[in-house]
XYZ file of C-alpha atoms in Angstrom:
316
model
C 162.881 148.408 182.658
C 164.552 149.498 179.057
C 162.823 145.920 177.348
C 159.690 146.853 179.299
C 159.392 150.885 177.708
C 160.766 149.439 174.566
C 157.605 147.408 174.297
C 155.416 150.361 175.245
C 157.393 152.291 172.717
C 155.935 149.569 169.828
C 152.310 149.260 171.312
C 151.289 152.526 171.882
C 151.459 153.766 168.635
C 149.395 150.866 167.660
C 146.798 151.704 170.578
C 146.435 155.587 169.034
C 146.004 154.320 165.755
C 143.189 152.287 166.048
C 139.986 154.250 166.402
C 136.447 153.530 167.048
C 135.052 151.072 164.986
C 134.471 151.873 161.847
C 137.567 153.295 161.200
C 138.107 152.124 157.557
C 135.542 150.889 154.388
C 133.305 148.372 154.599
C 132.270 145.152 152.636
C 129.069 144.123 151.955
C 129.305 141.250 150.515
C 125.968 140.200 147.884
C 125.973 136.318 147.014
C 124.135 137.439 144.268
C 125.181 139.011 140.624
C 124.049 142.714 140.101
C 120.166 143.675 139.323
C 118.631 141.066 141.181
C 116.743 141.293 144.644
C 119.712 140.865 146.904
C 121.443 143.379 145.242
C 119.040 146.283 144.421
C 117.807 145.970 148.596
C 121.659 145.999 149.680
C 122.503 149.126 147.621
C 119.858 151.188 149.131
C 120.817 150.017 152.672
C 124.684 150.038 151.678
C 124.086 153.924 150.969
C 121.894 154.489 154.236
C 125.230 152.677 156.271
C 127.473 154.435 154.643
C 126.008 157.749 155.375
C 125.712 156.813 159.499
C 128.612 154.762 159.662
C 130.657 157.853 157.919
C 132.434 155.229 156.167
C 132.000 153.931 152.840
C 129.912 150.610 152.662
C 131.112 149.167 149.339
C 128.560 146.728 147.901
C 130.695 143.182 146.460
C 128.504 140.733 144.393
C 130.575 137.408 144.431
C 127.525 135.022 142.815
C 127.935 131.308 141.884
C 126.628 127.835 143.970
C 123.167 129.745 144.439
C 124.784 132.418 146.703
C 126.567 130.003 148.644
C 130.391 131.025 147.226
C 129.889 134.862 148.799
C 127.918 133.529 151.696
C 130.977 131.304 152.499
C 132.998 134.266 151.944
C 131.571 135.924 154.805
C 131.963 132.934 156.806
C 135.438 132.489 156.780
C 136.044 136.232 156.660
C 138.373 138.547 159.592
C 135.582 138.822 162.648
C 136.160 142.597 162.566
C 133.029 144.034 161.057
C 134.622 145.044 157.942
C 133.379 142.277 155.682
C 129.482 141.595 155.849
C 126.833 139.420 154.080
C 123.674 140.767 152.737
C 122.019 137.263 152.890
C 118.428 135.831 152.139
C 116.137 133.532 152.504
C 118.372 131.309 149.880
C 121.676 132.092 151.594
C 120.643 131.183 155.180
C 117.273 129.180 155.305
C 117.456 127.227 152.226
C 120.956 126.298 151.570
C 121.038 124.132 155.037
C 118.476 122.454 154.119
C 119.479 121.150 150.685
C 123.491 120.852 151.510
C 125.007 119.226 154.503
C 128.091 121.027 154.201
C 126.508 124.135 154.793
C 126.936 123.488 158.578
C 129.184 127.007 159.328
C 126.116 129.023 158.570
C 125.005 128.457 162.042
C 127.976 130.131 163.294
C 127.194 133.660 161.375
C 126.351 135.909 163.574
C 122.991 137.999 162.920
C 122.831 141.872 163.052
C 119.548 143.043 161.769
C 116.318 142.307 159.642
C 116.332 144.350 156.943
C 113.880 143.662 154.312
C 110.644 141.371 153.575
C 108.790 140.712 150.057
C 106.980 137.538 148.734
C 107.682 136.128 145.408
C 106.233 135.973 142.463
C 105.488 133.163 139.656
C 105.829 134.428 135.885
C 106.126 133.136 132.699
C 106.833 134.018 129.105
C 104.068 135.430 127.345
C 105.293 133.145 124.165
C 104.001 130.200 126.391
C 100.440 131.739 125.832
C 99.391 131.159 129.571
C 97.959 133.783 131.475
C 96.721 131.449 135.133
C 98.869 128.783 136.878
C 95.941 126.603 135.295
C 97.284 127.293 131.845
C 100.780 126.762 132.709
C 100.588 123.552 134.179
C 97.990 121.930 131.518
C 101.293 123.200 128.636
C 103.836 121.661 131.149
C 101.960 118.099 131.528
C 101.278 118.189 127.599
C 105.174 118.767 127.371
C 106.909 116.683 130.012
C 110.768 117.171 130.497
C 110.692 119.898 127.252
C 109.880 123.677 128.835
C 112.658 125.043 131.299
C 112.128 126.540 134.832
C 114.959 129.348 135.392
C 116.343 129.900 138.678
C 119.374 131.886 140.511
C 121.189 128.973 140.859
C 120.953 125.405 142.644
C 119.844 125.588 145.690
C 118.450 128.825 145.929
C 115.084 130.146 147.125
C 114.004 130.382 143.583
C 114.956 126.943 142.544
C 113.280 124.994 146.297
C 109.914 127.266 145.273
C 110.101 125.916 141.555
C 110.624 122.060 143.011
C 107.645 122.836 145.538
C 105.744 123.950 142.588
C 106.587 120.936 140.385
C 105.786 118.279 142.901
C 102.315 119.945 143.666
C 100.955 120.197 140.170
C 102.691 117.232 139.084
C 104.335 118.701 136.978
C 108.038 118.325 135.504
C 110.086 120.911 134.137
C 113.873 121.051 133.299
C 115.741 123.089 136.231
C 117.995 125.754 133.932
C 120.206 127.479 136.928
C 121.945 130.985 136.067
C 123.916 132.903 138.341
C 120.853 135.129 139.845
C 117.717 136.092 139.275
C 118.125 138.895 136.649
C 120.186 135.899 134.359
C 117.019 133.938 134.982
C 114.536 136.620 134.362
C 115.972 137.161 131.157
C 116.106 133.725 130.103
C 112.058 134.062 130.276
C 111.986 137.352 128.694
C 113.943 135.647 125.263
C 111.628 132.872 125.827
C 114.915 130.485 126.651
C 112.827 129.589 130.148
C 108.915 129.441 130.781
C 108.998 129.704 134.554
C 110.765 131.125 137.498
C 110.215 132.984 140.566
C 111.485 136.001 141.932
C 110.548 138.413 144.885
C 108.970 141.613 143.462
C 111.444 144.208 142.712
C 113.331 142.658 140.122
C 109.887 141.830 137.838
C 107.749 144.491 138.624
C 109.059 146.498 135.037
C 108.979 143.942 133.135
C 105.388 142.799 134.135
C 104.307 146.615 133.110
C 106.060 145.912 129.661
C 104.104 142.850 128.925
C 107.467 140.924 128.663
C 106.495 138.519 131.867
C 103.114 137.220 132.359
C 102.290 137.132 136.428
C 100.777 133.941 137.707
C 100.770 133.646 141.281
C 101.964 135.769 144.497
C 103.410 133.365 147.462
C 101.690 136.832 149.441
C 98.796 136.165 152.034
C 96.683 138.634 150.331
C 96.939 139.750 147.152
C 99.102 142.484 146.181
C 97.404 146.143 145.260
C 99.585 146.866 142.207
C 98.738 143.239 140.939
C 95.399 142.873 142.216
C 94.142 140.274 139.464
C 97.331 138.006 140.619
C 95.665 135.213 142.848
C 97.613 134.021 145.690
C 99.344 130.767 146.412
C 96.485 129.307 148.553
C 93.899 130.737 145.911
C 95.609 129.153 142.749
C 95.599 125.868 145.418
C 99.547 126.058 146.291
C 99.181 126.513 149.809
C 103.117 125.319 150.484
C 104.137 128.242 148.035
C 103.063 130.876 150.504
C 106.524 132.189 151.498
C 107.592 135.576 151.950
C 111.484 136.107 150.917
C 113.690 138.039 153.359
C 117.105 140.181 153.551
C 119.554 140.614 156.271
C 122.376 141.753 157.721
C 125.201 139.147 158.723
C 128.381 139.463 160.471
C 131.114 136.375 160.761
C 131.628 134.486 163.607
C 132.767 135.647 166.941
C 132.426 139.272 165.215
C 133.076 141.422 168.691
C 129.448 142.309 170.420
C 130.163 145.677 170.763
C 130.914 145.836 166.503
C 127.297 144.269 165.948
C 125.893 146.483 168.568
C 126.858 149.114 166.605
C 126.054 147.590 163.163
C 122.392 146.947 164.545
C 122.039 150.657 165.681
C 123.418 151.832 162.289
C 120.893 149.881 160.138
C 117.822 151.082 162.839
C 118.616 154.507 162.324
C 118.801 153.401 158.313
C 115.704 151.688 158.208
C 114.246 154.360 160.218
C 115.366 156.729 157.702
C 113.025 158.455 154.867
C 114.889 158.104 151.748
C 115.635 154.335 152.613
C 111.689 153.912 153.205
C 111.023 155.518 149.496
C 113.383 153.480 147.776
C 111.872 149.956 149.707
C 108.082 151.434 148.891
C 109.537 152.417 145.326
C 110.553 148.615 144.484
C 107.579 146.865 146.306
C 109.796 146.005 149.470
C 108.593 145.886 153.601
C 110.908 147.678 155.727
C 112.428 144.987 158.523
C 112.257 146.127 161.997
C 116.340 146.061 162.877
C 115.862 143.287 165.310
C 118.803 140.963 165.478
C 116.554 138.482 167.421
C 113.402 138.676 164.964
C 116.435 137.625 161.939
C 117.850 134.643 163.859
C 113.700 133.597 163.975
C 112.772 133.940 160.795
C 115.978 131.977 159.319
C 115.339 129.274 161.959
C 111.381 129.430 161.134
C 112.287 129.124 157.307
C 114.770 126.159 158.021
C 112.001 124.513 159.918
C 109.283 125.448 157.013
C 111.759 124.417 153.898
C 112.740 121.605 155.689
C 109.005 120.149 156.268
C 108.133 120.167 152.681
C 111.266 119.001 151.134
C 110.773 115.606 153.505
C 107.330 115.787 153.016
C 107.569 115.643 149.677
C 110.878 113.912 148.896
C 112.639 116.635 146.996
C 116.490 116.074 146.228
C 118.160 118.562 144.453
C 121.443 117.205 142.027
């Protein structure tokens, strides 16, 4: 009886101490360095959180390995809800499909759709192309000489650049930096004449004159870029892809704890100020739905998967 309320004695203080989930910060982890897509959507939604959750949602970039060193991260992180990954289309559809160790991204667990935006193809207006036409008649004159910038091997940015290669026949050199505002830059100083990027992180420096817009991997065209042809009309039909962003917990996270993560970023996509900022940088609100995220990763691991058979691309 003594041993028995002497373990009582040592558990119930435990019990009273641990309250409703969240009880402490949380991580959101951004495979990604700061400025770039991935980041600038997870701040506005890390703000929204932190605000419903009544906890602070700290934002973490950890970039390298084309997101794949924070996405891993995640991964192998406590199943306790307090370490998240803000992951993309790079992170979780493309990554699988270019690296056969990526096998324990199948066991992340998803929480909620969060954003949506296609990409865009610019180059540096020292290249003195203004249409995809231009670009690829410089690139075939100069084989193996101009540089294609991307976030890093084997992200979205650098499968889109080998689709786009292997359709115009074209052959760049593959110049990976450790995310898209890196790579973005590179083009700006003229160090790269290609890369691709969803909207946000561009949409500034198209205004400036500093990028030239070629092509939007859009549907339809885009209003604020209305002269911008899309990927079917420049004759790139495999380019039309639209990126996405979502919320990720680790494995065997607890259902209740991503019951409650999914209501939290409803209510913050729901939420007016969260809308502004997404309309502000060119960005479709997701719908929250845990089910529509595990689709579209699978749907983009199908898609990605397709075309880099179909057209043989390896990645080094």
């Amino acid at each position: 009886m003594q041993s028995l309320l002497a373990l009582l004695a040592l558990v119930l203080p435990l019990t009273a101490m641990a309250g409703p989930y969240p009880d402490k910060p949380v991580t959101l982890v951004v495979p990604f360095e700061a400025g770039g897509s991935t980041d600038v959507s997870a701040r506005v939604v890390a703000k929204a959180l932190s605000e419903i959750l009544r906890q602070p949602v700290i934002v973490m970039n950890q970039p390298g390995a084309g997101g794949r060193i924070g996405t891993r991260r995640v991964a192998t992180a406590d199943a306790d809800g307090y370490t998240l990954l803000w992951g993309s289309g790079s992170t979780l559809a493309v990554a699988p499909i270019l690296y056969p160790d990526q096998t324990y991204l199948t066991t992340l667990v998803p929480v909620s759709l969060g954003a949506l935006q296609p990409f865009l193809f610019v180059t540096s207006p020292e290249t003195g192309a203004r249409t995809v036409a231009d670009l690829v008649a410089l690139a075939r004159q100069k084989p193996d000489i101009l540089n294609f910038a991307s976030a890093g091997v084997g992200s979205s940015n650098h499968l889109l650049g080998e689709i786009f290669m292997s359709a115009t026949g074209t052959k760049f050199v593959h110049v990976p930096y450790k995310g898209s505002t890196s790579a973005r830059d590179a083009v700006i100083r003229g160090d790269a004449q290609l890369m691709d990027e969803v909207l946000a992180p561009l949409m500034a420096q198209i205004k400036a004159g500093q990028l030239v817009p070629l092509l939007v991997t859009s549907e339809t065209r885009i209003p604020s870029l209305s002269d911008v042809p899309t990927a079917k009309e420049a004759g790139l039909p495999d380019l039309s892809i639209t990126g996405f962003f979502g919320l990720m917990a680790p494995p065997k996270t607890p259902s209740e704890v991503v019951a409650t993560l999914n209501a939290a970023m409803r209510k913050a996509l729901d939420s007016p100020d969260l809308r502004k900022s997404f309309e502000t940088m060119s960005f479709d609100v997701g719908n929250g739905s845990a089910e529509d995220l595990a689709t579209i990763i699978a749907q983009g691991r199908e898609r990605y998967g397709r075309i880099v058979a179909d057209r043989n691309i390896r990645v080094e």
